Tab-separated table of C-alpha atoms and ligand atoms in Angstrom:
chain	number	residue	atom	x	y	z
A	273	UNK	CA	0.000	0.000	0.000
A	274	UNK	CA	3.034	2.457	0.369
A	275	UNK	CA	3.756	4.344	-2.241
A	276	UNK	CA	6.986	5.608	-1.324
A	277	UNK	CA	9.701	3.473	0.517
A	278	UNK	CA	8.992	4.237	4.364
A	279	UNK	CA	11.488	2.932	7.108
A	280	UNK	CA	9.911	2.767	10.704
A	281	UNK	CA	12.848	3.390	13.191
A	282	UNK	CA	12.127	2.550	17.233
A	283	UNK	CA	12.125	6.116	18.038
A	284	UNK	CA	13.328	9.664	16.109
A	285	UNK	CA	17.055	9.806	17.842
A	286	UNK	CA	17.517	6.185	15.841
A	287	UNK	CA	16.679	7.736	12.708
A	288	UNK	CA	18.271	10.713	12.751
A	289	UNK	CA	21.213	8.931	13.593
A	290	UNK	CA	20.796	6.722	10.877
A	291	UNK	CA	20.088	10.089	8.386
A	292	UNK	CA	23.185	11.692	9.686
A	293	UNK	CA	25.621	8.467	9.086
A	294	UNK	CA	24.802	8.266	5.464
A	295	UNK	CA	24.967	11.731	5.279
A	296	UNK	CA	28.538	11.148	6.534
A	297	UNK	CA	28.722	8.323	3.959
A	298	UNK	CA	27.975	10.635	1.094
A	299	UNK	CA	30.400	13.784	2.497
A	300	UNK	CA	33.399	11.345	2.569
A	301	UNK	CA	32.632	9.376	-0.730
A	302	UNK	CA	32.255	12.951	-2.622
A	303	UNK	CA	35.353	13.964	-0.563
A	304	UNK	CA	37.206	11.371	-1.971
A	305	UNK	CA	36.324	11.859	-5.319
A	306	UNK	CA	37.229	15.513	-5.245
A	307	UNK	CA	33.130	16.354	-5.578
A	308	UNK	CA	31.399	18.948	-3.374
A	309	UNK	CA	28.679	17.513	-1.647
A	310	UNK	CA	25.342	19.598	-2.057
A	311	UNK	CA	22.603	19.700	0.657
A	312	UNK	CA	18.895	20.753	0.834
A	313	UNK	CA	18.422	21.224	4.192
A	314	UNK	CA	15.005	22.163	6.438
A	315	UNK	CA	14.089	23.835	9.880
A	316	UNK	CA	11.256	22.806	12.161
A	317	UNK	CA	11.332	20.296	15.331
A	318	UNK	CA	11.460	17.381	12.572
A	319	UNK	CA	15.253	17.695	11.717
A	320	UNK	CA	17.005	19.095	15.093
A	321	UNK	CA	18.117	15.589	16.179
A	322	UNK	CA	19.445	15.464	12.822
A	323	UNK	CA	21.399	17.776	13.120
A	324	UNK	CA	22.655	17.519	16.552
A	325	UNK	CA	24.464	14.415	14.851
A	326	UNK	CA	25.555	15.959	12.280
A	327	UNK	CA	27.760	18.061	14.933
A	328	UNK	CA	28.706	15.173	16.773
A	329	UNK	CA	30.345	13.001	13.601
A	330	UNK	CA	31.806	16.604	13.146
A	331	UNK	CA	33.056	16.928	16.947
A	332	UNK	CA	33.467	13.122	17.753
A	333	UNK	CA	34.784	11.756	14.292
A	334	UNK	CA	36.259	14.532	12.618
A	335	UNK	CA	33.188	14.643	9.758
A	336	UNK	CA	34.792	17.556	7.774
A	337	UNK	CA	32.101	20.234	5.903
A	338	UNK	CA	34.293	22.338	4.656
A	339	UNK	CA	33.012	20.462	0.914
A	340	UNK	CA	30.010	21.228	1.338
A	341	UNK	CA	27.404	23.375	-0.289
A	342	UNK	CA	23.873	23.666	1.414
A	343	UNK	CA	20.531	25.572	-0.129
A	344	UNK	CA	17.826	25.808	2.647
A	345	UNK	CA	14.089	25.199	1.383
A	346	UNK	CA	12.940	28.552	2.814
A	347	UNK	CA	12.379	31.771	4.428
A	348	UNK	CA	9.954	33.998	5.898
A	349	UNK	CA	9.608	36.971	4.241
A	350	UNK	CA	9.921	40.740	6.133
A	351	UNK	CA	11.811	38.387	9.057
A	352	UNK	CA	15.304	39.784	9.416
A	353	UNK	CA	18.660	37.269	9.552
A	354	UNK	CA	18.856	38.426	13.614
A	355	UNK	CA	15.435	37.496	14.448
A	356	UNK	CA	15.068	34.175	16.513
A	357	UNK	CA	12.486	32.658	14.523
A	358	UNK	CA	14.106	33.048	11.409
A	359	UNK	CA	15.206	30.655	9.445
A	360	UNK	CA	18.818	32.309	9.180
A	361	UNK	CA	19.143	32.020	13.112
A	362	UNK	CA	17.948	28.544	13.020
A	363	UNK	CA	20.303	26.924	11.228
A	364	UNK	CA	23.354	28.725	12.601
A	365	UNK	CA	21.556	27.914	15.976
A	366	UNK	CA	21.573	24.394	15.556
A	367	UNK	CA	24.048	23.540	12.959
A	368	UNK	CA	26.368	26.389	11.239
A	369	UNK	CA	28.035	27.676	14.104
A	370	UNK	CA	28.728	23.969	15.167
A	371	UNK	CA	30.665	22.684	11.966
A	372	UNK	CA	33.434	23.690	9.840
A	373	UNK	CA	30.873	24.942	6.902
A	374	UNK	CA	32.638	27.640	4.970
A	375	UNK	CA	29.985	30.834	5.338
A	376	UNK	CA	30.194	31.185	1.767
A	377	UNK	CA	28.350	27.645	1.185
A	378	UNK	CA	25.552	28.361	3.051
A	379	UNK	CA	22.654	29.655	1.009
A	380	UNK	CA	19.523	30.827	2.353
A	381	UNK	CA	16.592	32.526	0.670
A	382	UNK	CA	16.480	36.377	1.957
A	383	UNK	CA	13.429	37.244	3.546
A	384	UNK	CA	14.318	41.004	3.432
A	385	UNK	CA	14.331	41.568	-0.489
A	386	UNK	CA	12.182	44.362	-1.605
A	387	UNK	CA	8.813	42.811	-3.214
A	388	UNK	CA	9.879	43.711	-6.951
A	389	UNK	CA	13.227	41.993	-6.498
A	390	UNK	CA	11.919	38.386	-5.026
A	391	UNK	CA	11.501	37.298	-8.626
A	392	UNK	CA	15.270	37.980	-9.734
A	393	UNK	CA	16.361	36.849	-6.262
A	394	UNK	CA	14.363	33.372	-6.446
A	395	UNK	CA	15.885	32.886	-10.293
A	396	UNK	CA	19.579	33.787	-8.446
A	397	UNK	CA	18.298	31.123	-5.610
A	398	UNK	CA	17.700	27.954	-8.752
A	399	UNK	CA	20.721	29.152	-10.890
A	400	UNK	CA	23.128	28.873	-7.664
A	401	UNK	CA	21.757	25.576	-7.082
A	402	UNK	CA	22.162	24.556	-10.860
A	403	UNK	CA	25.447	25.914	-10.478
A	404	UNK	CA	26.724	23.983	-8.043
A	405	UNK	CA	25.511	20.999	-9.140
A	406	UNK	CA	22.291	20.060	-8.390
A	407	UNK	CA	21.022	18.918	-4.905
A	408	UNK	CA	23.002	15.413	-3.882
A	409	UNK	CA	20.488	14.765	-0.973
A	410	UNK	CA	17.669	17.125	0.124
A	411	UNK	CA	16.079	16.993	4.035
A	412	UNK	CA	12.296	17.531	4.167
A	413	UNK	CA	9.732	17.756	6.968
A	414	UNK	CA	6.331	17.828	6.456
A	415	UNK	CA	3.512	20.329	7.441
A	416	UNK	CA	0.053	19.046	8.883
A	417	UNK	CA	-1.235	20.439	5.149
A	418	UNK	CA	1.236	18.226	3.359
A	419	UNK	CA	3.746	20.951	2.361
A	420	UNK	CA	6.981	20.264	1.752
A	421	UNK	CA	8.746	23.813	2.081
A	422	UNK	CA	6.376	25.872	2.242
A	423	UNK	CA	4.398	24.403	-0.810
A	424	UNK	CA	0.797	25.053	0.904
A	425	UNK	CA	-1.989	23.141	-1.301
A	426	UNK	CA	-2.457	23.649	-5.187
A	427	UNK	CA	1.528	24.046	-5.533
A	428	UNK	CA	2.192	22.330	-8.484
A	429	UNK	CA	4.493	19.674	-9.634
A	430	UNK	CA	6.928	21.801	-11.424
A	431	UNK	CA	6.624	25.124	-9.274
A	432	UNK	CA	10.324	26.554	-8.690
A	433	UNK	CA	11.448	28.974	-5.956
A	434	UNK	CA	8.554	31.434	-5.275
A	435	UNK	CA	7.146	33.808	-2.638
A	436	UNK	CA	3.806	32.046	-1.383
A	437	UNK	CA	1.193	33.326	1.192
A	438	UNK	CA	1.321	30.865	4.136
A	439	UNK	CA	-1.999	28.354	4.764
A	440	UNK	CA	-3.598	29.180	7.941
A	441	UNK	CA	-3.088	26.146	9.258
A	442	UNK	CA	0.615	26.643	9.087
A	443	UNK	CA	0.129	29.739	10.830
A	444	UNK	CA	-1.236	28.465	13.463
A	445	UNK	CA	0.883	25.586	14.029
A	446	UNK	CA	3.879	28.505	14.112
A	447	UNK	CA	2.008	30.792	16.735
A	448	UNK	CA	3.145	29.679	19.852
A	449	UNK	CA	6.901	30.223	19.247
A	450	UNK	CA	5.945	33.934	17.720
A	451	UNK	CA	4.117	33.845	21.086
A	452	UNK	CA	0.467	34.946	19.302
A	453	UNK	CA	-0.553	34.348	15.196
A	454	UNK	CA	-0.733	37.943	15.184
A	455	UNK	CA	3.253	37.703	14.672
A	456	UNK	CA	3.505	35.384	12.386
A	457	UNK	CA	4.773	36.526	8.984
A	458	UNK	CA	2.145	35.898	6.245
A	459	UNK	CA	4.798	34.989	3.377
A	460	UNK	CA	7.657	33.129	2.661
A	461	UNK	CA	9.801	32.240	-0.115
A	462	UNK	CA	10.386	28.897	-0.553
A	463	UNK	CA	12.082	26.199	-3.160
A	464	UNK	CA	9.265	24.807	-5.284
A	465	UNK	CA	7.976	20.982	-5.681
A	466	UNK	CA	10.189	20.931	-9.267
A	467	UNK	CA	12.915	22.530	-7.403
A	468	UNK	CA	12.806	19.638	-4.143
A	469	UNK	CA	12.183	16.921	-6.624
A	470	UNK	CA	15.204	17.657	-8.818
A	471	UNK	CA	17.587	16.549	-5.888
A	472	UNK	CA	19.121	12.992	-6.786
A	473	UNK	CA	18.025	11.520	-2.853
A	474	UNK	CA	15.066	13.195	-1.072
A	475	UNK	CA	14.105	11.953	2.694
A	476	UNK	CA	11.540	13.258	4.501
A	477	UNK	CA	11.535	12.923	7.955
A	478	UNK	CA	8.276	12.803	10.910
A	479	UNK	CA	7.907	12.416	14.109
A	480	UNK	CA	4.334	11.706	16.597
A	481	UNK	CA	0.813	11.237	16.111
A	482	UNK	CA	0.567	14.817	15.140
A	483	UNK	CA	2.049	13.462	11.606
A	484	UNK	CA	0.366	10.520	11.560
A	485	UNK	CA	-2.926	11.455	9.559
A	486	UNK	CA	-0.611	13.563	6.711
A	487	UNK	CA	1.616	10.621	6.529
A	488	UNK	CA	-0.676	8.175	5.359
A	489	UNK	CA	-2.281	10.787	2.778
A	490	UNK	CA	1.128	11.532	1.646
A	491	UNK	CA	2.744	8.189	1.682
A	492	UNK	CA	-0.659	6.251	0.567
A	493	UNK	CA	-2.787	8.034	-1.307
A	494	UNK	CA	-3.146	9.784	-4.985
A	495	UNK	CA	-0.524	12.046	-5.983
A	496	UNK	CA	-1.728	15.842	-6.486
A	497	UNK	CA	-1.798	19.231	-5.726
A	498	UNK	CA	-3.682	18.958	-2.383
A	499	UNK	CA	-0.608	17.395	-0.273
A	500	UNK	CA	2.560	18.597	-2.522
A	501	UNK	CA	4.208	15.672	-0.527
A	502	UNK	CA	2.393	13.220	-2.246
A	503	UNK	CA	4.290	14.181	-5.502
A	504	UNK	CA	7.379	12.540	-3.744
A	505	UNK	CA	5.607	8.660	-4.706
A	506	UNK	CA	7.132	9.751	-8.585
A	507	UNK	CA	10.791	10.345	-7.175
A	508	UNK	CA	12.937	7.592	-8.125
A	509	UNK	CA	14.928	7.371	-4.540
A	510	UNK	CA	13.000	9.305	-2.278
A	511	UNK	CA	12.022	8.188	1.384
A	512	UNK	CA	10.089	8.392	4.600
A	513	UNK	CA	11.764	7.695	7.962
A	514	UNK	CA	9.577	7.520	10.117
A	515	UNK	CA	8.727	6.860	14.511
A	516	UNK	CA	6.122	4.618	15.132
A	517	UNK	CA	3.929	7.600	16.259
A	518	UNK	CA	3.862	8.773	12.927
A	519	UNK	CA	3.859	5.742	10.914
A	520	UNK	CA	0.815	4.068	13.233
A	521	UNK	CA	-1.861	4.719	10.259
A	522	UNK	CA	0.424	2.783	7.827
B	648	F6R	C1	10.902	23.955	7.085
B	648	F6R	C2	9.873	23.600	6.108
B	648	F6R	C3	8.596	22.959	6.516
B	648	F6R	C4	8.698	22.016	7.721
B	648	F6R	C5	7.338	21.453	8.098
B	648	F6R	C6	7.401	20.555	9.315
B	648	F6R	O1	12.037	24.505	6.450
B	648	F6R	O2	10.054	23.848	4.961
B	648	F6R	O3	8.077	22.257	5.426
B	648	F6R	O4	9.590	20.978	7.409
B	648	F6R	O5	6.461	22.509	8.349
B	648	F6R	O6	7.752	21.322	10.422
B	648	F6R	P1	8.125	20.620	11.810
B	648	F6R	O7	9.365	19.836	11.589
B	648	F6R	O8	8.364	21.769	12.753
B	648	F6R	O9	6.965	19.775	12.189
């Protein structure tokens, strides 16, 4: 009944250690071959353990990142690099001031471009990606709507790096660390569904029963344009990982 290979790990520290050792596998194989190694990367709760491995294999077995190249899915817009809930801060916060990551890798979307730039910036955003190769392995999480980045329902298949108006659901599931809705941005611009799928490996992780119901629509039911994660059943070599929690309606 899956329609995308899922793997059910005993709890979300064994499969984020699990994500983070091939990702090891795949910085020292490109390493050795003289290849940068290019990574999608996400924020949210769903890839913090993730990365708190990621420092470890850094700290504890001398995982070097100085080869590689990351592009993060997204980024509120009018949210400045210095404020704590954006998406900037998070990843230095939990990963980039942690590793060896040359600052000059790291690519973010800017949520501070004035509105009649975002188009040029977004087309700067895919060409740097093109540029430095395509995406070797791209980290998703998924929203309680089914995005993946912040591709609410009715993205389509092919859209590429965009400003979008966030679903109210979203919103709301953002409030309580903006401490009210009322300070939530309303916008974001985020890598499209063409964009995510061009990247050779795609994983997705989710964790609890919170994910549970999306899951199963996402993992089990027909691809379209109402969960944009469903799109990821016509990747050749994506993946769930998955905690029981969220796997339970498999
Ligand atoms: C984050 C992103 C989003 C999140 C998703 C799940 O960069 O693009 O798609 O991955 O909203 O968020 P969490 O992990 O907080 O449940």
């Amino acid at each position: 009944m899956n329609k995308i290979p899922v793997k059910v790990f005993a709890d979300a520290q064994a499969a984020a250690t699990q994500l983070a050792s091939e990702t090891a596998d795949l910085i020292r194989a490109n390493d050795d071959a003289g290849r940068p190694t290019v990574l999608g990367l996400a924020t949210g709760a769903s890839p913090i353990l993730y990365y708190g491995e990621l420092i470890r294999l850094h700290r504890g077995e001398g995982l070097s990142f100085t080869n590689v190249i990351t592009f993060n899915l997204d980024e509120y817009v009018n949210l400045p690099p210095g404020h704590k809930e954006s998406y900037w801060f998070f990843m230095h916060h939990h990963l980039f001031n942690h590793i060896d990551i040359q600052p000059e890798n790291i690519h973010l979307p800017s949520g501070m471009i004035a509105e009649t730039d975002i188009p040029a910036h977004c087309e700067a955003y895919e060409q740097a990606i093109t540029s430095a190769g395509g995406i070797d392995l791209q980290i998703l999480g998924i929203g309680r709507t089914g995005h993946i980045g912040f591709n609410e329902p009715g993205s389509p298949k092919d859209s590429r790096t965009r400003a979008v108006q966030l679903n109210e659901i979203t919103r709301e599931d953002a409030a309580p660390s903006f401490d009210g809705i009322e300070h939530v941005p309303t916008a974001a611009i985020t890598m499209g569904c063409g964009t995510i799928l061009a990247a050779r490996r795609i994983v997705l992780m989710a964790w609890g029963p919170g994910k549970a119901p999306i899951v199963k629509k996402a993992v089990q039911g027909p691809v379209n344009n109402i969960v944009s994660a469903s799109y990821l059943q016509e990747h050749p070599n994506a993946a769930f990982y998955l905690d029981q929690a969220a796997a339970a309606n498999l």
